[in-house]
Coordinates of C-alpha atoms in Angstrom, one line a residue:
X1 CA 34.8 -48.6 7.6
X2 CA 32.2 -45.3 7.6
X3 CA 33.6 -42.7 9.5
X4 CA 31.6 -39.9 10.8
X5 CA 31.7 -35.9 9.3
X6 CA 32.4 -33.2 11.4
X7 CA 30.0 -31.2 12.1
X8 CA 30.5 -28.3 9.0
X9 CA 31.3 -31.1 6.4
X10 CA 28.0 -33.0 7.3
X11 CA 26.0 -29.6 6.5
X12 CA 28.3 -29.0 3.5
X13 CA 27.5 -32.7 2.6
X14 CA 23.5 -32.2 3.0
X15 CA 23.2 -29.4 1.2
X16 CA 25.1 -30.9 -1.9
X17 CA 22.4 -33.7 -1.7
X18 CA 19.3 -31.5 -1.6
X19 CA 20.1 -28.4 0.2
X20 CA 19.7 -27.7 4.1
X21 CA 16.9 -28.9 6.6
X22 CA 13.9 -26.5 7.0
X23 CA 14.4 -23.5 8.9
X24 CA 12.1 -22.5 11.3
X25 CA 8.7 -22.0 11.2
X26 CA 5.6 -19.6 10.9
X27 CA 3.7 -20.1 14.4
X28 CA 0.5 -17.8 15.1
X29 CA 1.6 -15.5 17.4
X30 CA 5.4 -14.7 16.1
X31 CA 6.4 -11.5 15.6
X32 CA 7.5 -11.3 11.9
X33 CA 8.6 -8.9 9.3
X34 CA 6.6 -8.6 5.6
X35 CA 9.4 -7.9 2.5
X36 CA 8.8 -6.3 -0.7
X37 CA 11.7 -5.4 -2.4
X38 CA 13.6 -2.9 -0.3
X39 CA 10.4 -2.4 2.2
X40 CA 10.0 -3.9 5.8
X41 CA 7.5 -4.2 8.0
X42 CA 7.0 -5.8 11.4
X43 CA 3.2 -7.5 12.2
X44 CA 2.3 -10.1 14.6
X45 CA 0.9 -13.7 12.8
X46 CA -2.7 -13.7 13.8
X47 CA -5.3 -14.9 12.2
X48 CA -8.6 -13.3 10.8
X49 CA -6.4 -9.5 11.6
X50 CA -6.3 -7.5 8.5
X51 CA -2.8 -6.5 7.5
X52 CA -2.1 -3.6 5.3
X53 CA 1.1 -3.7 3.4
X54 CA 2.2 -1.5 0.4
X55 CA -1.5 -0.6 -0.5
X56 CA -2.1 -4.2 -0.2
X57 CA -4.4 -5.9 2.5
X58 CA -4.3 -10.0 3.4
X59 CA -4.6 -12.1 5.9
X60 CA -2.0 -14.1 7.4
X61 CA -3.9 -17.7 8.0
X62 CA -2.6 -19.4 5.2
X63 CA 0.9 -18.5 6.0
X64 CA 1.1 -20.3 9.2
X65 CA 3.1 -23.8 9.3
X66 CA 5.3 -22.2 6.1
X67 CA 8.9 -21.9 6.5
X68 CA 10.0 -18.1 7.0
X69 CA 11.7 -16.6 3.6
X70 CA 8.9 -18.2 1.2
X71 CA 7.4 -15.9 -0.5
X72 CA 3.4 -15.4 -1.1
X73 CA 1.4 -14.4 -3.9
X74 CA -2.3 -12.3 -2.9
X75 CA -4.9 -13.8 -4.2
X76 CA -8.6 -12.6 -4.3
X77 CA -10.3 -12.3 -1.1
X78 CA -6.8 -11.3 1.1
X79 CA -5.2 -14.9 0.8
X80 CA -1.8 -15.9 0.6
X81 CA -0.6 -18.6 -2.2
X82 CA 3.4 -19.7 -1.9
X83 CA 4.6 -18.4 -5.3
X84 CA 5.1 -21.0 -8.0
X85 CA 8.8 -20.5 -9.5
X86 CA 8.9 -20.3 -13.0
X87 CA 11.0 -20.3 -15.6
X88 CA 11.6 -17.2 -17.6
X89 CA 11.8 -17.5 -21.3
X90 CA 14.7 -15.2 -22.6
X91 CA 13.3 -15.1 -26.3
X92 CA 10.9 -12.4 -25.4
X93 CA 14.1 -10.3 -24.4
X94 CA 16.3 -11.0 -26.8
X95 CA 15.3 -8.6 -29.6
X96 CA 16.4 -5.2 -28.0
X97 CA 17.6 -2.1 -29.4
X98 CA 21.1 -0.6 -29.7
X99 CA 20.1 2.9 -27.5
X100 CA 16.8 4.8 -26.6
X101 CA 17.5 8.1 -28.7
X102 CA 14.4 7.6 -31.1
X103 CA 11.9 6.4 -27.9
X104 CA 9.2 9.1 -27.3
X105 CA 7.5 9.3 -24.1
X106 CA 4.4 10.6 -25.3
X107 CA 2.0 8.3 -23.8
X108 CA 0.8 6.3 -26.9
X109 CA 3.0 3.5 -26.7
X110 CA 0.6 1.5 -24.6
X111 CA -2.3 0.0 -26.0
X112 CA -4.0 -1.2 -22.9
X113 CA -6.2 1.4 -21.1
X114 CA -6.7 1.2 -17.5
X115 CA -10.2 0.0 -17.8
X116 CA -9.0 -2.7 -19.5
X117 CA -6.3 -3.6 -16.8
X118 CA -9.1 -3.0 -14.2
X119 CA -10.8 -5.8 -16.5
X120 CA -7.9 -8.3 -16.3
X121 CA -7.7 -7.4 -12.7
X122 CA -11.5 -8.2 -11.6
X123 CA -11.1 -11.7 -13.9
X124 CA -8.8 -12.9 -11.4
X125 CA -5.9 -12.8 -14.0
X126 CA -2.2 -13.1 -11.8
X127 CA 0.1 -10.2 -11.9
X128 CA 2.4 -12.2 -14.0
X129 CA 0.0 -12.3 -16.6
X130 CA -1.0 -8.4 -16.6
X131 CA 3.0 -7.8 -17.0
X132 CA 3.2 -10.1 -20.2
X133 CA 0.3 -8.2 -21.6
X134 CA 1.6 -5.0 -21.2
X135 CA 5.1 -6.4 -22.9
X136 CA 3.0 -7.6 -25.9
X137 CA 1.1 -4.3 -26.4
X138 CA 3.9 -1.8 -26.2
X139 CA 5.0 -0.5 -29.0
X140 CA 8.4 1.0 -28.1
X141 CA 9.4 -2.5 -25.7
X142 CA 11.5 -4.0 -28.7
X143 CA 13.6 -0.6 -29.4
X144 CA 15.0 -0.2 -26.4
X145 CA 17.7 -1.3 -24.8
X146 CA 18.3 -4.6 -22.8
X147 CA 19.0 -2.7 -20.1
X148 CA 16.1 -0.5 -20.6
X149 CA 13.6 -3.4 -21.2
X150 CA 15.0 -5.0 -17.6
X151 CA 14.1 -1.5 -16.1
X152 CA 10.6 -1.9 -17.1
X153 CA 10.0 -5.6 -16.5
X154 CA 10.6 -4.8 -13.1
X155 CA 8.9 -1.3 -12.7
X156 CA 5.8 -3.1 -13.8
X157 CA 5.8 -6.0 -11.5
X158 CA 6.5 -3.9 -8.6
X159 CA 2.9 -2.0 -9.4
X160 CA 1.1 -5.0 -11.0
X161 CA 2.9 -8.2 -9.0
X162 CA 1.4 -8.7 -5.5
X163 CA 4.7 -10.5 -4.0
X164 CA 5.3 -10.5 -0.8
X165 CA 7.7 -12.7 1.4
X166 CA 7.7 -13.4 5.3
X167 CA 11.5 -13.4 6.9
X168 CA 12.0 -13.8 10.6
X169 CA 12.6 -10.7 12.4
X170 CA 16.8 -10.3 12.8
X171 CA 18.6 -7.2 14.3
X172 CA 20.1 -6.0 11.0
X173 CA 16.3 -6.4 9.4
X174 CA 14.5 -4.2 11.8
X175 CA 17.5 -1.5 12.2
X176 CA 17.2 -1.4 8.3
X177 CA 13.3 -1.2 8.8
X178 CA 13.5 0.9 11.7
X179 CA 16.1 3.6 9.7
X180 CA 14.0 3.6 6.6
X181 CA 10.2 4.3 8.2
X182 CA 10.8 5.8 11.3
X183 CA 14.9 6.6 11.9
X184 CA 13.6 9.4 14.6
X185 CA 12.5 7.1 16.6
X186 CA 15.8 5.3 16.8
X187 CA 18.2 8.7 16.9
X188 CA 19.1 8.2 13.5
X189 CA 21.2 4.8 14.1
X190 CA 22.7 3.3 11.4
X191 CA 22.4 -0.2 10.8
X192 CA 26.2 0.1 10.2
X193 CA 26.8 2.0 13.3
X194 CA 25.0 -0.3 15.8
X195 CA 27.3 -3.2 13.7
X196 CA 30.1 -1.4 15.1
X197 CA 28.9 -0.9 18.5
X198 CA 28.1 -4.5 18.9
X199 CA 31.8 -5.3 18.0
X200 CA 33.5 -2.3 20.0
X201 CA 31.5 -2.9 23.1
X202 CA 32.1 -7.2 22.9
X203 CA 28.7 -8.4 23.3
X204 CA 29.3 -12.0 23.5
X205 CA 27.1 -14.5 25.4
X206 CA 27.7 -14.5 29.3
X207 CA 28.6 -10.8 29.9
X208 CA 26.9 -8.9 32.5
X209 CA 26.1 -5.5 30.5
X210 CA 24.5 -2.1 31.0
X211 CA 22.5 -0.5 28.3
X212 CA 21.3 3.0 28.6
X213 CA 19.7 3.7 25.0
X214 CA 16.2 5.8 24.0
X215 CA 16.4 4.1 20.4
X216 CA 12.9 2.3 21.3
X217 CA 14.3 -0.7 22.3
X218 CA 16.6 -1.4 19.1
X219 CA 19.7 -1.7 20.7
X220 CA 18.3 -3.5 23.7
X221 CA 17.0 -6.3 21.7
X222 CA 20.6 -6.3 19.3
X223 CA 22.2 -7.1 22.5
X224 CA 19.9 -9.3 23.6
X225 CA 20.0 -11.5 20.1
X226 CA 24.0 -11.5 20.5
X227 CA 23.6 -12.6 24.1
X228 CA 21.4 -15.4 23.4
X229 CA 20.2 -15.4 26.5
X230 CA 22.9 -15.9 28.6
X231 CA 24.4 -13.5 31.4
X232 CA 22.6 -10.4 32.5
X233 CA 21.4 -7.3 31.0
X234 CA 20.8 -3.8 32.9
X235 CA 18.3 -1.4 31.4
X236 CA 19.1 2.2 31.9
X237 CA 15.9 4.0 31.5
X238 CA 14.6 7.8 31.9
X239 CA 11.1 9.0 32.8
X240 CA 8.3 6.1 34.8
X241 CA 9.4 3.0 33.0
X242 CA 11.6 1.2 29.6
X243 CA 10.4 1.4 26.3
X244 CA 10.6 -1.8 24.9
X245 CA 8.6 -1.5 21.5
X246 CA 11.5 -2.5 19.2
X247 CA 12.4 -5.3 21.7
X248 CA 9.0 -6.9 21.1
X249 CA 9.7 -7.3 17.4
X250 CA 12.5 -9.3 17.7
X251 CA 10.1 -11.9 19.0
X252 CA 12.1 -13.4 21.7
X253 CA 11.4 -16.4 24.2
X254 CA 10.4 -16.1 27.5
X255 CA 13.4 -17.1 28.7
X256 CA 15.4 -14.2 27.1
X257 CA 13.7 -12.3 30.0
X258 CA 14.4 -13.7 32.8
X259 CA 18.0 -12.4 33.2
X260 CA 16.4 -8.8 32.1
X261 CA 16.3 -6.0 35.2
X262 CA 15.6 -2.2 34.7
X263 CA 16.9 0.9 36.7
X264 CA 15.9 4.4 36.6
X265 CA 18.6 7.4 35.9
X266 CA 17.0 9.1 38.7
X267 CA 18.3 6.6 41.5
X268 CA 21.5 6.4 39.8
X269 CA 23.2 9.2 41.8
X270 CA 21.7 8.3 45.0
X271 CA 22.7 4.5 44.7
X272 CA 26.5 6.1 43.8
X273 CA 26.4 8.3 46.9
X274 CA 25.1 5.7 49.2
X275 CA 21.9 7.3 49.5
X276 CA 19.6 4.7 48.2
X277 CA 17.0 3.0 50.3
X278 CA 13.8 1.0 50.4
X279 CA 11.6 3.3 52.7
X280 CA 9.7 3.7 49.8
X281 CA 8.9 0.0 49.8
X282 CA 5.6 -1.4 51.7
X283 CA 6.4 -3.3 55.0
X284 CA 5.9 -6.7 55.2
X285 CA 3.2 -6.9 57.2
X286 CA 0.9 -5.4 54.3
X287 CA 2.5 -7.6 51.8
X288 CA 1.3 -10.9 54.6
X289 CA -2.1 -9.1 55.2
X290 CA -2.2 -8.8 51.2
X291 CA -1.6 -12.6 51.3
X292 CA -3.8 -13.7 54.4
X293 CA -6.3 -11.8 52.3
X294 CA -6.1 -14.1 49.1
X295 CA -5.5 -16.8 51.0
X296 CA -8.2 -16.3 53.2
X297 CA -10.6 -15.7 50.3
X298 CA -13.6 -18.0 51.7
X299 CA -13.2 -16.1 55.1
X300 CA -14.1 -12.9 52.9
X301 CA -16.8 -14.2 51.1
X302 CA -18.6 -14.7 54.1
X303 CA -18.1 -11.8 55.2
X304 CA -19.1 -10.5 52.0
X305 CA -22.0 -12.5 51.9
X306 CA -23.0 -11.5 55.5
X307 CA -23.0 -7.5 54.4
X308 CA -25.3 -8.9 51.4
X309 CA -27.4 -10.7 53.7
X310 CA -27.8 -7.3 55.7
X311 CA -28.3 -5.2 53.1
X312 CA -31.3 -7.4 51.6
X313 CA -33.0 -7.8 55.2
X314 CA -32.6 -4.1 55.6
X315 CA -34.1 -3.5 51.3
X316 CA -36.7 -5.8 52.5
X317 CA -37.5 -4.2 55.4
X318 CA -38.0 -1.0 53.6
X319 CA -40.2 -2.6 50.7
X320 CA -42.6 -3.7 53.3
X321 CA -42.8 0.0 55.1
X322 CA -43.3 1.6 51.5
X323 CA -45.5 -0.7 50.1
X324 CA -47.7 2.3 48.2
X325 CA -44.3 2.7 45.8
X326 CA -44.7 1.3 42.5
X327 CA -43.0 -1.7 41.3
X328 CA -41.0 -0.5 38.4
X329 CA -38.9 2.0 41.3
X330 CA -38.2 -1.4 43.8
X331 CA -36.5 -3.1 41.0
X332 CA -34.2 -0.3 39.4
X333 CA -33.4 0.2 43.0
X334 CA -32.3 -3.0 43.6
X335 CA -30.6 -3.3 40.6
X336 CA -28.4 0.5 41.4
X337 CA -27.6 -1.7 45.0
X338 CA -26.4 -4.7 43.3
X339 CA -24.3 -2.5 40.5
X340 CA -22.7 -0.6 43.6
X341 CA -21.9 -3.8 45.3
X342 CA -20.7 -5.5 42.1
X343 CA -18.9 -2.0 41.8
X344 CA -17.0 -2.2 45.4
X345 CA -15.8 -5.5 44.9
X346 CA -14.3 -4.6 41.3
X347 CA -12.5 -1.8 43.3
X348 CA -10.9 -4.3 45.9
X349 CA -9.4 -6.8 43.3
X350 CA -8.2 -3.7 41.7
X351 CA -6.0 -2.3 44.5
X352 CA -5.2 -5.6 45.4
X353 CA -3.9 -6.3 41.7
X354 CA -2.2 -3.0 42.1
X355 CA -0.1 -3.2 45.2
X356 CA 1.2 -6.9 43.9
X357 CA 1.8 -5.1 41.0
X358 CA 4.3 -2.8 42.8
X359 CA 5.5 -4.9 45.4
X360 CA 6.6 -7.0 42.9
X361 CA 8.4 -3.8 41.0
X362 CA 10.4 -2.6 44.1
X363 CA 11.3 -5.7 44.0
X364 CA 13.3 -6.1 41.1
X365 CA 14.4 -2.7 41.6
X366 CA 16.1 -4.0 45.0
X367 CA 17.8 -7.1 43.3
X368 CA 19.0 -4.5 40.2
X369 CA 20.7 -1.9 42.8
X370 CA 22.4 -5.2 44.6
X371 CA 23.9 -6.0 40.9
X372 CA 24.7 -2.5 40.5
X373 CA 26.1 -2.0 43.9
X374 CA 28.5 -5.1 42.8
X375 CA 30.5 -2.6 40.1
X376 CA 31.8 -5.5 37.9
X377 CA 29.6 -4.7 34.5
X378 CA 31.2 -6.5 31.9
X379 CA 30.6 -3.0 29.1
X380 CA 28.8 -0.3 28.4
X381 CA 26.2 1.1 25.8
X382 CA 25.2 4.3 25.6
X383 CA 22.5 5.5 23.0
X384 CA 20.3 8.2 24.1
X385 CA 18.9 11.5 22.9
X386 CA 20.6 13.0 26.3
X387 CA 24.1 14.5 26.7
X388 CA 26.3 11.6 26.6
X389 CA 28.7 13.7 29.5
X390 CA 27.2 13.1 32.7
X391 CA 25.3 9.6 31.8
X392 CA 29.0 8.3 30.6
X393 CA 30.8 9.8 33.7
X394 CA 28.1 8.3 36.6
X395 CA 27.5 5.4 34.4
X396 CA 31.4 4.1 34.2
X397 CA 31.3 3.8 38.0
X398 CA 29.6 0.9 37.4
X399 CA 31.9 -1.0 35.3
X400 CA 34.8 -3.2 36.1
X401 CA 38.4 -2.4 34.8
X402 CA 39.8 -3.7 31.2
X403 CA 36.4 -3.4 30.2
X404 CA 34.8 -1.4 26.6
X405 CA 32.4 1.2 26.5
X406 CA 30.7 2.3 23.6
X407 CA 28.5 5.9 23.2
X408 CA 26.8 6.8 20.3
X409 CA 25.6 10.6 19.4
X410 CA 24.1 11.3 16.4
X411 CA 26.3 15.1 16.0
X412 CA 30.2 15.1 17.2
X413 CA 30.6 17.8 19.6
X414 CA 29.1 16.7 22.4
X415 CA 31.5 13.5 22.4
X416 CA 34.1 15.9 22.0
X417 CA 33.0 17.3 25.1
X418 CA 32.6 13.6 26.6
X419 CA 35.8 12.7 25.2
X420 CA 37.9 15.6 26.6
X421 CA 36.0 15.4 30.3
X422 CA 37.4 11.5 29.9
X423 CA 41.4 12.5 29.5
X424 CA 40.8 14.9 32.5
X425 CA 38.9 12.5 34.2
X426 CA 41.1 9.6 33.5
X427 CA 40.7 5.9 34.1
X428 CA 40.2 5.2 30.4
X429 CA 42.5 4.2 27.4
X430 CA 42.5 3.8 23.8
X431 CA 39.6 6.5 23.5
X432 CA 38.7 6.5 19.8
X433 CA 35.8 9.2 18.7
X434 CA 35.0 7.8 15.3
X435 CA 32.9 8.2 12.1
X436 CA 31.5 5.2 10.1
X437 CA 31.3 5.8 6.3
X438 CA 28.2 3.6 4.5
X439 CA 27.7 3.6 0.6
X440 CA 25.3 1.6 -1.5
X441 CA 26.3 -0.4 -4.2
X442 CA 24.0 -1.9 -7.3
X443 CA 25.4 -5.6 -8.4
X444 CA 24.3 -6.3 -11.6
X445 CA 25.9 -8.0 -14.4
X446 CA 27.6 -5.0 -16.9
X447 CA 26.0 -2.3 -14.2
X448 CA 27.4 -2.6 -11.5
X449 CA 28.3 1.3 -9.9
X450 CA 27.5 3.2 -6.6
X451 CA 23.9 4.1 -5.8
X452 CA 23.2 7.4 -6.9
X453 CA 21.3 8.1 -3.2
X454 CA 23.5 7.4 0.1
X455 CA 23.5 8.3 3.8
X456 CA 24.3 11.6 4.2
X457 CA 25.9 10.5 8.2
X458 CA 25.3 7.6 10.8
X459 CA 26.5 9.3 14.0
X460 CA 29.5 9.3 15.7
X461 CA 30.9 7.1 18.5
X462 CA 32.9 7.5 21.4
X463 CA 34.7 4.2 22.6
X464 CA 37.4 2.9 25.3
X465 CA 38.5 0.6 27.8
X466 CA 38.0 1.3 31.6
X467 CA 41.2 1.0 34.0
X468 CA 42.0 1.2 37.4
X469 CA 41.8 4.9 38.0
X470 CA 44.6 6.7 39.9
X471 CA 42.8 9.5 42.2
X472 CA 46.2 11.0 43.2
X473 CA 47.2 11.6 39.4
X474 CA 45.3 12.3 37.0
X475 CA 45.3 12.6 33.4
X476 CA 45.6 16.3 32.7
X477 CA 48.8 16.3 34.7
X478 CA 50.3 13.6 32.9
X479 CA 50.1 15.5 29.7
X480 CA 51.5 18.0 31.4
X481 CA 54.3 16.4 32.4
X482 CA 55.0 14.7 28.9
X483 CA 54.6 18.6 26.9
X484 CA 57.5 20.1 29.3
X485 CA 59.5 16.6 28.4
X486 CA 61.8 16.0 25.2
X487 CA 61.7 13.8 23.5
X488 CA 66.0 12.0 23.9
X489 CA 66.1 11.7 20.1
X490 CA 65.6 15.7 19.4
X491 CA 67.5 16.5 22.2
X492 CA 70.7 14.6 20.9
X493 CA 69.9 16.3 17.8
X494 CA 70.3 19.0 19.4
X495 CA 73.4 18.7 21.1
X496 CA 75.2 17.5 17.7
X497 CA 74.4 20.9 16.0
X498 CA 75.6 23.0 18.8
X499 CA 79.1 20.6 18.6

């Protein structure tokens, strides 16, 4: 009798036969990330666009319909090759020296010139090739040490091998990217930080969450990948609209966005003290006329073609008064009437295109205050540039009780501040202001030690859990109360050393 697997030993079973199923694949128009070693970089997949990459350029066409991790070879002309594994022969290796005392670095130990590498180069000769050559015609490769020799297999393959492998874009891979190229763009966030503010602030799929960050959209789109598209996410944005630039190289589906609404900071406090309204919004009956008049398009092209018709009887009329004018003057006329007209009518499908555009964006800003106005946010991310003080404090009104918050702040005093205008403030427990700790280790067999270059700091967070909070009492007061209070232990031990 067969029985069926669960579901984990069916995979386990699959890949014991001949490894998983394909992964997902390279479609033109992902968003991707380019990997060389330790470098990242995020392009679109299009094809015939010139992509510079580590001081190499390619194109991308061949690497469409590839799975993503295979790793490409550039050939001649900017094309990309899947890389042929192959096996390495250890016997070239094997004779090594016992230490590197008697090596000179003078320069001489290389027969090869560059010309003649610039030769092997333009003969179309692979990078593989150029490294084995250079192996044969050093003259100091066999006295040093295995170690050594392993150091300078790979030193040349980085500068002679052009290797270069397409991954799918992943939170931890563009928070790596993101902290190596640009980290001022991102506050100097961590890859391990934002780790830990996922888990403190329990982004799971179906929460209703508010993010308030400036870190170009990293942390949006890190929630947004735990979320997987379920439940709602509020945007928290400063200045005329959300920078999303990090979000975009995540390469999400449409879908993602649909449950996706935006609020500025500015109407935060009037939405809090009840202030907020849609006067600002156009009235309805210029939204309907805006309609009547797309609707009613063939009623308008008359008319249009009526004030055309006009304007040509009225051209005409005036050819045939100034018939001594030359001919070269009636055409470039007539041409300057149609440009204007062509002109006017550009205008008019351009406000048109423009008030949808904001009718559509008061809008959503009306269906984001009703959420807000609903106070039962599920957490709370802050990581801005701003002090985290007064965006925690309006922000938390927001959320329901027994629920995390998480702030980051690149320096610690001003969650100090934050943290001691929370005790006073109360309505928050467990409040933890915290420092993570990130060092780089090198795992190689017989070499395996700490990286001799680490983070110097990742930022601090503030975290906690909101409550109901007491107006009559608050926190300061209670502390208060328990510094005037002994403890019953000390005061019995007290009492028996006065007996």
């Amino acid at each position: 009798m067969r029985t069926a697997l669960p579901r984990r030993a069916a995979r386990g079973a699959a890949a014991m036969e001949g490894g998983p199923g394909p992964g997902p694949r390279i479609c033109e128009g992902d968003c991707a990330v380019l990997k060389r070693d330790d470098v990242f970089k995020a392009v679109p997949v299009l094809r015939r666009r010139k992509i510079i990459f580590e001081k190499q350029w390619f194109y991308l066409d061949n690497a469409i319909g590839h799975i993503y991790g295979t790793t490409f070879e550039v050939t001649s002309g900017g094309n990309l090759q899947p890389k042929q594994e192959v096996e390495e022969t250890a016997t070239e290796t094997k004779e090594a020296g016992t230490d590197n005392r008697n090596i000179v670095d003078d320069g001489k130990s290389q027969k090869l010139t560059h010309d003649d590498i610039k030769a092997l180069k333009d003969k179309g000769i692979k990078g593989q090739e150029i490294v084995q050559q250079l192996i044969e015609n050093s003259t100091t490769f066999r006295d040093k040490t295995e170690f050594a020799q392993d150091k300078y297999i790979k030193k040349k393959k980085k500068k002679y091998e052009a290797v270069i492998t397409i991954v799918k874009p992943s939170t931890r891979i563009l928070s790596t990217m993101y902290y190596a190229r640009e980290p001022g763009k991102i506050n100097h966030l961590r890859y391990d930080t934002l780790a830990q503010m996922l888990t403190l602030g329990n982004i799971r799929a179906g929460n209703k969450m508010i993010v308030m960050e400036t870190c170009a959209g990293l942390v949006l789109g890190a929630v947004m990948e735990r979320m997987g598209g379920y439940g709602s996410i509020i945007q928290m944005y400063p200045g005329g609209g959300p920078v999303r630039a990090a979000t975009t190289c995540f390469g999400f589906p449409k879908v993602f966005f649909n449950n996706l609404h935006e609020f500025p900071l500015s109407k935060v406090d009037s939405l809090l003290s009840g202030t907020f309204s849609t006067e600002t919004l156009p009235s309805e009956p210029e939204d309907n006329a805006l309609g009547e008049e797309e609707s009613n398009g063939v009623t308008d092209e008359k008319q249009i073609s009526l004030q055309e018709t006009e304007e040509e009887s009225t051209t005409e009329a005036a050819m045939e008064i100034n018939q001594t004018e030359e001919q070269e003057t009636m055409d470039i006329n007539a041409e300057d009437v149609e440009f204007k007209e062509n002109k006017e009518k550009e205008n008019k499908e351009n406000v048109r295109e423009k008030q949808r555009k904001q009718w559509e964006r008061r809008k959503k800003l009306i269906e984001t205050a009703a959420l807000l106005r609903e106070r039962n946010a599920d957490g709370l991310i802050v990581a801005s540039k701003f002090h985290p003080t007064p965006l925690l404090l309006s922000l938390l009104e927001f959320v329901a009780p027994s629920r995390p918050f998480v702030v980051y702040c690149q320096y610690k005093e001003p969650l100090l501040e934050c943290y001691t205008k929370l005790r006073e403030r109360g309505g928050v427990i467990n409040l933890k202001l915290s420092e993570t700790w990130l060092r780089n280790y090198q795992v190689l067999p017989d070499r395996s030690h700490p990286k001799l270059t680490m983070s110097g700091g990742g930022g601090y967070l503030l975290s906690g859990i909101t409550v109901v909070l007491d107006k009559g009492r608050s926190d300061s007061s209670n502390l208060e109360v328990l510094k005037t209070e002994e403890p019953s232990s000390k005061r019995c031990k007290v009492q028996d050393l006065h007996c």
